[in-house]
C-alpha cells in the first residue's frame, strides 16, 4: 500500500495509468477497454465486455481484493426464448475470480422478480439461493453471488464491490465517524449485517435516504460503488480507496515496541517436525513451508504487541477463505540446544502438537 517509486514503476510496466493518485492506481485505459470490446462484444455485447474489463481491473489489484473476493454486476436487457425483452442482472457467479472472470461467469437472473423479493420480511440463505437459481435465464449458469439481491435492489446499471484492506482500516472501527469524516456525504454508511437478504434490504433503505450518493460503506465489510457507466462506477471505487489511503498515509505510523527475542529452536528443526506432524495428519501428503523474514514481519513477531494484535481476527471474511481466522502463535518454546538431544526433540514435538490441537479446536 505504499506510494513508492518502485510501486509506480510496476504499474508503468503493466501499462496502468498512475495519474489518479498514490498507492492504488486507476487502471482504466481506453485502448485496453476497446480491446475487450473487440474480443467479447461480437458474442456478448459491448456492455458485458466492459463488465468483464472493469472486473479484471479490480480483481488483478491485490490492494482491492484477495483471492476470490469481491463481486460486480450489470443490469441489461435480453430476449428470452419466447422473444420477449426482459431486464436481467448479470452478477459475478460463484467459483469465478474477478481477475479472470469471463462473460459466462456472470449468471443472468430475472431482475424484475428479484426486486419483488424486497417485499418479503425474511428470506433465509437456502431459500434465497433457490429463488435465484429458479429465475436464471440459463439454468446451467453458476450460482449467483450471495450478495446478488443487494446488487438487484439498487437501481444502478453498474455496481462494483470490494473488500479493500485500505477501506477496512477505517470501516473496522467502533463507529462510522472516521469513514464519514474522510469520504463525506457522497458515500453512505450501512451498519454491519451478515451478507444475505437482511443486508440487501438494509443497504437499499440506506440508499433511499441518500439517493445522490456514489457508493455505500458497509461497516466491517467493504465498499460498494455504482454509476451509469462502467468507467464511472470503477472511477468512484478507486477514488474512494485513494482518498482513504491518502488519509492513512498522512497519519503517524504506529510503531511496534521491540522486546528481547525469545530463544526459539532452529527454523529447520521446527519445520521438520511440522512436516512430520502434517504428513501423518493428512495421511501421506507432503508439505512445503515458506519463511517470511522481511523487516516488517520480523519487527512485528519480535514485538510486545504481537500477542494481542495477531489474535484480533480478520479484517474481512475474505481473509478466511484459505486460512483460519487467527494465526498459530508460539511463544513459550521449550529449551532446545542448537544440536538438540533426542529428549529435547521429543519435548519440542509434544509442545508443537499440543499447540496445534489447541489452535484447531479452540
Short mmCIF file of C-alpha atoms in Angstrom, two decimals:
data_model
loop_
_atom_site.label_atom_id
_atom_site.label_comp_id
_atom_site.label_asym_id
_atom_site.label_seq_id
_atom_site.Cartn_x
_atom_site.Cartn_y
_atom_site.Cartn_z
CA UNK A 1 0.00 0.00 0.00
CA UNK A 2 2.97 2.31 -0.33
CA UNK A 3 3.29 5.16 -2.80
CA UNK A 4 6.93 4.38 -3.52
CA UNK A 5 8.53 4.92 -6.92
CA UNK A 6 9.09 1.18 -7.09
CA UNK A 7 5.33 0.59 -6.88
CA UNK A 8 4.74 3.21 -9.57
CA UNK A 9 7.32 1.55 -11.81
CA UNK A 10 5.48 -1.76 -11.53
CA UNK A 11 2.25 -0.11 -12.66
CA UNK A 12 4.06 1.62 -15.52
CA UNK A 13 5.45 -1.71 -16.74
CA UNK A 14 1.91 -3.08 -16.63
CA UNK A 15 0.71 -0.11 -18.64
CA UNK A 16 -1.54 1.15 -15.85
CA UNK A 17 -2.28 4.86 -15.59
CA UNK A 18 -0.76 6.23 -12.36
CA UNK A 19 -2.18 9.74 -12.64
CA UNK A 20 -5.22 9.04 -10.47
CA UNK A 21 -3.34 9.19 -7.20
CA UNK A 22 -0.92 7.30 -4.99
CA UNK A 23 -0.72 3.73 -3.80
CA UNK A 24 -3.85 2.41 -5.52
CA UNK A 25 -3.81 3.14 -9.22
CA UNK A 26 -6.67 3.72 -11.65
CA UNK A 27 -6.06 1.13 -14.33
CA UNK A 28 -8.65 2.25 -16.91
CA UNK A 29 -7.20 2.69 -20.39
CA UNK A 30 -9.41 3.49 -23.36
CA UNK A 31 -7.31 1.36 -25.69
CA UNK A 32 -7.48 -1.65 -23.39
CA UNK A 33 -11.24 -1.18 -22.97
CA UNK A 34 -11.56 -1.23 -26.78
CA UNK A 35 -9.59 -4.48 -26.91
CA UNK A 36 -12.10 -6.08 -24.54
CA UNK A 37 -14.97 -4.81 -26.66
CA UNK A 38 -13.36 -6.21 -29.82
CA UNK A 39 -12.84 -9.57 -28.10
CA UNK A 40 -16.18 -10.06 -26.35
CA UNK A 41 -18.78 -7.75 -27.88
CA UNK A 42 -19.49 -9.77 -31.08
CA UNK A 43 -20.94 -12.60 -28.97
CA UNK A 44 -21.82 -11.00 -25.63
CA UNK A 45 -22.42 -7.33 -26.37
CA UNK A 46 -20.42 -4.22 -25.54
CA UNK A 47 -21.77 -3.77 -22.02
CA UNK A 48 -20.87 -7.26 -20.85
CA UNK A 49 -17.46 -6.82 -22.49
CA UNK A 50 -16.85 -3.73 -20.36
CA UNK A 51 -18.23 -5.52 -17.30
CA UNK A 52 -15.52 -8.14 -17.78
CA UNK A 53 -12.91 -5.41 -18.28
CA UNK A 54 -13.52 -3.46 -15.07
CA UNK A 55 -13.95 -6.70 -13.13
CA UNK A 56 -10.45 -7.66 -14.28
CA UNK A 57 -9.13 -4.22 -13.30
CA UNK A 58 -10.48 -4.65 -9.77
CA UNK A 59 -9.58 -8.31 -9.47
CA UNK A 60 -5.97 -8.01 -10.51
CA UNK A 61 -5.28 -5.28 -7.95
CA UNK A 62 -4.36 -7.08 -4.72
CA UNK A 63 -4.96 -3.89 -2.74
CA UNK A 64 -8.66 -4.19 -3.61
CA UNK A 65 -9.44 -7.91 -3.43
CA UNK A 66 -7.97 -11.09 -2.08
CA UNK A 67 -8.26 -14.49 -3.74
CA UNK A 68 -11.84 -14.97 -4.88
CA UNK A 69 -13.11 -11.82 -3.18
CA UNK A 70 -15.39 -9.02 -4.33
CA UNK A 71 -18.18 -9.02 -6.90
CA UNK A 72 -19.52 -6.89 -9.72
CA UNK A 73 -22.77 -6.64 -11.66
CA UNK A 74 -24.51 -5.15 -14.66
CA UNK A 75 -28.19 -4.61 -15.42
CA UNK A 76 -29.15 -5.11 -19.05
CA UNK A 77 -32.00 -6.19 -21.31
CA UNK A 78 -32.00 -9.52 -23.14
CA UNK A 79 -34.54 -11.62 -25.01
CA UNK A 80 -35.86 -14.85 -23.57
CA UNK A 81 -36.76 -17.96 -25.59
CA UNK A 82 -40.21 -16.52 -26.29
CA UNK A 83 -38.61 -13.49 -27.90
CA UNK A 84 -39.67 -11.21 -25.05
CA UNK A 85 -37.33 -8.49 -23.85
CA UNK A 86 -36.61 -8.87 -20.13
CA UNK A 87 -34.35 -6.99 -17.76
CA UNK A 88 -31.72 -9.12 -16.07
CA UNK A 89 -28.97 -8.75 -13.54
CA UNK A 90 -25.65 -10.18 -14.69
CA UNK A 91 -23.70 -10.72 -11.47
CA UNK A 92 -20.45 -12.48 -10.60
CA UNK A 93 -21.05 -16.19 -10.16
CA UNK A 94 -19.69 -18.50 -7.50
CA UNK A 95 -16.46 -20.21 -8.48
CA UNK A 96 -15.19 -17.31 -10.60
CA UNK A 97 -12.49 -14.84 -9.58
CA UNK A 98 -12.70 -11.21 -10.69
CA UNK A 99 -9.18 -11.22 -12.14
CA UNK A 100 -10.01 -13.99 -14.62
CA UNK A 101 -13.79 -13.99 -14.97
CA UNK A 102 -15.29 -14.48 -18.45
CA UNK A 103 -18.75 -13.38 -19.69
CA UNK A 104 -20.22 -16.80 -18.87
CA UNK A 105 -19.11 -16.24 -15.28
CA UNK A 106 -21.92 -13.68 -14.90
CA UNK A 107 -25.17 -15.64 -14.43
CA UNK A 108 -28.16 -13.63 -15.59
CA UNK A 109 -31.14 -13.61 -13.24
CA UNK A 110 -34.61 -12.13 -13.73
CA UNK A 111 -34.27 -8.62 -12.28
CA UNK A 112 -37.99 -7.88 -12.01
CA UNK A 113 -38.51 -10.98 -9.89
CA UNK A 114 -35.50 -10.20 -7.69
CA UNK A 115 -36.90 -6.79 -6.89
CA UNK A 116 -40.23 -8.33 -5.86
CA UNK A 117 -38.34 -10.12 -3.09
CA UNK A 118 -37.84 -6.74 -1.39
CA UNK A 119 -41.44 -7.08 -0.17
CA UNK A 120 -40.58 -10.11 1.94
CA UNK A 121 -39.88 -9.66 5.64
CA UNK A 122 -37.49 -12.64 5.80
CA UNK A 123 -35.64 -14.94 3.43
CA UNK A 124 -33.03 -17.41 4.67
CA UNK A 125 -29.93 -18.22 2.67
CA UNK A 126 -31.14 -21.60 1.41
CA UNK A 127 -34.43 -20.18 0.13
CA UNK A 128 -32.62 -17.19 -1.38
CA UNK A 129 -30.31 -19.47 -3.38
CA UNK A 130 -33.34 -21.44 -4.57
CA UNK A 131 -35.20 -18.29 -5.65
CA UNK A 132 -32.20 -17.09 -7.62
CA UNK A 133 -31.48 -20.43 -9.29
CA UNK A 134 -35.09 -20.90 -10.34
CA UNK A 135 -35.08 -17.49 -12.02
CA UNK A 136 -31.88 -17.79 -14.02
CA UNK A 137 -32.02 -17.23 -17.77
CA UNK A 138 -29.75 -20.25 -18.19
CA UNK A 139 -30.11 -22.95 -15.54
CA UNK A 140 -26.61 -24.26 -16.30
CA UNK A 141 -25.12 -20.97 -15.05
CA UNK A 142 -23.15 -20.91 -11.80
CA UNK A 143 -24.88 -19.82 -8.61
CA UNK A 144 -25.17 -16.03 -8.41
CA UNK A 145 -23.19 -14.29 -5.66
CA UNK A 146 -24.56 -14.34 -2.11
CA UNK A 147 -24.85 -10.54 -2.48
CA UNK A 148 -26.95 -10.73 -5.64
CA UNK A 149 -30.03 -9.19 -4.05
CA UNK A 150 -28.03 -6.20 -2.81
CA UNK A 151 -26.97 -5.58 -6.41
CA UNK A 152 -30.53 -6.17 -7.63
CA UNK A 153 -32.28 -3.90 -5.14
CA UNK A 154 -30.10 -0.91 -6.04
CA UNK A 155 -31.24 0.85 -9.24
CA UNK A 156 -27.82 1.50 -10.77
CA UNK A 157 -26.75 -0.14 -14.01
CA UNK A 158 -23.15 -0.78 -12.93
CA UNK A 159 -22.08 -1.83 -9.42
CA UNK A 160 -18.62 -2.71 -8.07
CA UNK A 161 -17.87 -4.27 -4.68
CA UNK A 162 -14.55 -4.99 -2.99
CA UNK A 163 -13.13 -5.73 0.45
CA UNK A 164 -10.16 -3.40 0.16
CA UNK A 165 -7.79 -3.59 3.13
CA UNK A 166 -7.39 0.19 2.87
CA UNK A 167 -11.13 0.74 3.29
CA UNK A 168 -11.37 -1.81 6.08
CA UNK A 169 -8.80 0.15 8.07
CA UNK A 170 -11.48 2.81 8.57
CA UNK A 171 -14.58 0.60 8.34
CA UNK A 172 -13.41 -1.81 11.06
CA UNK A 173 -13.86 0.86 13.70
CA UNK A 174 -16.28 1.15 16.64
CA UNK A 175 -18.42 3.57 14.63
CA UNK A 176 -18.62 5.22 11.22
CA UNK A 177 -17.42 8.69 12.21
CA UNK A 178 -13.89 8.24 10.84
CA UNK A 179 -15.04 6.91 7.46
CA UNK A 180 -17.64 9.63 7.12
CA UNK A 181 -15.17 12.37 8.00
CA UNK A 182 -12.83 11.17 5.24
CA UNK A 183 -15.30 10.45 2.45
CA UNK A 184 -18.14 12.85 3.21
CA UNK A 185 -21.77 12.60 2.08
CA UNK A 186 -21.00 11.02 -1.31
CA UNK A 187 -20.62 7.64 0.43
CA UNK A 188 -23.44 6.49 2.73
CA UNK A 189 -22.90 4.15 5.70
CA UNK A 190 -24.57 0.76 6.19
CA UNK A 191 -24.19 -0.76 9.64
CA UNK A 192 -22.85 -4.31 9.84
CA UNK A 193 -25.18 -7.18 8.97
CA UNK A 194 -24.03 -10.56 7.71
CA UNK A 195 -24.26 -10.87 3.90
CA UNK A 196 -27.66 -12.07 2.76
CA UNK A 197 -31.24 -10.88 2.47
CA UNK A 198 -31.27 -8.61 5.53
CA UNK A 199 -28.12 -6.79 4.45
CA UNK A 200 -29.57 -6.34 0.96
CA UNK A 201 -32.72 -4.68 2.33
CA UNK A 202 -30.78 -2.54 4.77
CA UNK A 203 -28.41 -1.30 2.05
CA UNK A 204 -31.36 -0.42 -0.18
CA UNK A 205 -33.04 1.52 2.63
CA UNK A 206 -29.82 3.48 3.25
CA UNK A 207 -29.61 4.27 -0.46
CA UNK A 208 -33.21 5.57 -0.49
CA UNK A 209 -32.24 8.05 2.22
CA UNK A 210 -29.13 9.06 0.22
CA UNK A 211 -30.19 8.79 -3.45
CA UNK A 212 -27.37 11.03 -4.71
CA UNK A 213 -24.57 9.02 -3.10
CA UNK A 214 -21.80 7.47 -5.20
CA UNK A 215 -21.41 4.41 -3.05
CA UNK A 216 -22.11 2.57 0.18
CA UNK A 217 -19.68 1.96 3.05
CA UNK A 218 -20.56 -1.36 4.64
CA UNK A 219 -19.14 -1.31 8.15
CA UNK A 220 -16.79 -4.23 8.90
CA UNK A 221 -17.34 -5.46 5.35
CA UNK A 222 -16.32 -3.38 2.35
CA UNK A 223 -17.11 -0.82 -0.34
CA UNK A 224 -19.89 -0.65 -2.94
CA UNK A 225 -19.82 1.93 -5.73
CA UNK A 226 -22.15 2.41 -8.65
CA UNK A 227 -22.65 4.51 -11.75
CA UNK A 228 -24.33 4.92 -15.11
CA UNK A 229 -21.26 3.62 -16.98
CA UNK A 230 -18.59 1.01 -16.30
CA UNK A 231 -15.94 3.71 -16.00
CA UNK A 232 -17.96 5.91 -13.66
CA UNK A 233 -18.54 3.11 -11.15
CA UNK A 234 -14.91 1.98 -11.35
CA UNK A 235 -13.56 5.55 -11.03
CA UNK A 236 -15.69 6.13 -7.94
CA UNK A 237 -14.36 2.91 -6.44
CA UNK A 238 -10.72 3.85 -6.96
CA UNK A 239 -11.34 7.45 -5.84
CA UNK A 240 -12.80 6.31 -2.50
CA UNK A 241 -9.94 3.91 -1.81
CA UNK A 242 -7.34 6.51 -2.77
CA UNK A 243 -8.92 9.15 -0.56
CA UNK A 244 -8.82 6.80 2.45
CA UNK A 245 -5.25 5.75 1.63
CA UNK A 246 -4.17 9.40 1.46
CA UNK A 247 -5.62 9.92 4.94
CA UNK A 248 -3.88 6.81 6.32
CA UNK A 249 -0.54 7.88 4.89
CA UNK A 250 -0.92 11.31 6.50
CA UNK A 251 -1.10 9.76 9.96
CA UNK A 252 1.91 8.99 12.11
CA UNK A 253 2.86 5.35 11.88
CA UNK A 254 2.22 3.29 14.99
CA UNK A 255 5.46 1.52 15.75
CA UNK A 256 5.82 -1.88 17.36
CA UNK A 257 7.52 -1.99 20.74
CA UNK A 258 10.60 -4.15 20.40
CA UNK A 259 11.23 -6.82 23.01
CA UNK A 260 14.17 -9.12 23.55
CA UNK A 261 13.93 -12.04 21.14
CA UNK A 262 12.81 -15.27 22.72
CA UNK A 263 15.11 -18.21 22.21
CA UNK A 264 13.31 -20.26 19.58
CA UNK A 265 14.52 -23.59 18.18
CA UNK A 266 16.26 -23.52 14.79
CA UNK A 267 13.80 -23.00 11.93
CA UNK A 268 14.98 -26.13 10.13
CA UNK A 269 14.21 -28.33 13.14
CA UNK A 270 10.76 -26.81 13.69
CA UNK A 271 9.76 -27.26 10.03
CA UNK A 272 10.96 -30.86 10.01
CA UNK A 273 8.74 -31.60 12.99
CA UNK A 274 5.80 -29.74 11.44
CA UNK A 275 6.17 -31.58 8.14
CA UNK A 276 6.15 -34.88 10.02
CA UNK A 277 3.05 -33.96 12.01
CA UNK A 278 1.21 -32.73 8.90
CA UNK A 279 2.28 -35.77 6.89
CA UNK A 280 0.66 -38.07 9.45
CA UNK A 281 -2.47 -35.95 9.95
CA UNK A 282 -3.05 -35.55 6.20
CA UNK A 283 -2.47 -39.28 5.57
CA UNK A 284 0.62 -39.07 3.43
CA UNK A 285 0.52 -35.60 1.85
CA UNK A 286 3.97 -33.97 1.74
CA UNK A 287 4.14 -30.33 2.82
CA UNK A 288 6.36 -27.42 1.81
CA UNK A 289 6.89 -24.46 4.16
CA UNK A 290 7.89 -20.92 3.29
CA UNK A 291 9.55 -18.45 5.63
CA UNK A 292 8.97 -14.69 5.68
CA UNK A 293 11.89 -12.75 7.15
CA UNK A 294 11.11 -9.29 5.78
CA UNK A 295 11.88 -6.48 8.23
CA UNK A 296 8.20 -5.61 8.85
CA UNK A 297 7.36 -9.21 9.72
CA UNK A 298 10.42 -9.71 11.94
CA UNK A 299 9.75 -6.44 13.78
CA UNK A 300 6.15 -7.49 14.37
CA UNK A 301 6.79 -11.03 15.62
CA UNK A 302 9.52 -9.71 17.94
CA UNK A 303 7.27 -7.04 19.40
CA UNK A 304 5.33 -6.57 22.61
CA UNK A 305 2.14 -6.14 20.58
CA UNK A 306 2.26 -9.45 18.67
CA UNK A 307 0.45 -11.42 21.36
CA UNK A 308 -2.60 -9.13 21.20
CA UNK A 309 -2.61 -7.81 17.64
CA UNK A 310 -2.06 -11.19 15.94
CA UNK A 311 -5.13 -12.61 17.69
CA UNK A 312 -7.61 -9.83 16.90
CA UNK A 313 -9.08 -11.68 13.93
CA UNK A 314 -9.51 -10.97 10.22
CA UNK A 315 -10.31 -7.59 8.73
CA UNK A 316 -12.79 -9.26 6.37
CA UNK A 317 -14.25 -12.74 5.84
CA UNK A 318 -12.16 -12.80 2.64
CA UNK A 319 -9.14 -13.49 4.84
CA UNK A 320 -10.52 -16.86 5.96
CA UNK A 321 -11.22 -18.29 2.50
CA UNK A 322 -7.87 -20.10 2.61
CA UNK A 323 -6.84 -19.80 6.29
CA UNK A 324 -8.19 -19.82 9.81
CA UNK A 325 -9.26 -16.57 11.41
CA UNK A 326 -6.15 -16.22 13.56
CA UNK A 327 -2.54 -17.37 13.18
CA UNK A 328 -0.97 -20.00 15.41
CA UNK A 329 1.21 -18.11 17.88
CA UNK A 330 4.08 -19.96 19.55
CA UNK A 331 5.82 -18.06 22.34
CA UNK A 332 6.79 -20.29 25.26
CA UNK A 333 9.20 -22.62 23.47
CA UNK A 334 10.83 -25.43 25.44
CA UNK A 335 14.60 -25.14 25.77
CA UNK A 336 16.39 -26.70 22.78
CA UNK A 337 20.12 -26.72 22.03
CA UNK A 338 21.44 -25.86 18.57
CA UNK A 339 22.16 -29.58 18.26
CA UNK A 340 19.21 -30.93 20.28
CA UNK A 341 19.19 -34.19 22.16
CA UNK A 342 16.56 -36.85 21.49
CA UNK A 343 14.81 -35.88 24.73
CA UNK A 344 14.69 -32.22 23.68
CA UNK A 345 13.29 -33.14 20.26
CA UNK A 346 10.63 -35.31 21.89
CA UNK A 347 9.59 -32.44 24.20
CA UNK A 348 9.58 -29.99 21.28
CA UNK A 349 7.38 -32.29 19.17
CA UNK A 350 4.93 -32.75 22.05
CA UNK A 351 4.83 -28.99 22.59
CA UNK A 352 4.10 -28.23 18.93
CA UNK A 353 1.45 -30.97 18.69
CA UNK A 354 -0.32 -29.69 21.81
CA UNK A 355 -0.34 -26.12 20.46
CA UNK A 356 -1.73 -27.28 17.12
CA UNK A 357 -4.50 -29.18 18.92
CA UNK A 358 -5.38 -26.08 20.95
CA UNK A 359 -5.37 -23.98 17.80
CA UNK A 360 -7.53 -26.34 15.77
CA UNK A 361 -10.20 -26.97 18.38
CA UNK A 362 -10.47 -23.66 20.25
#
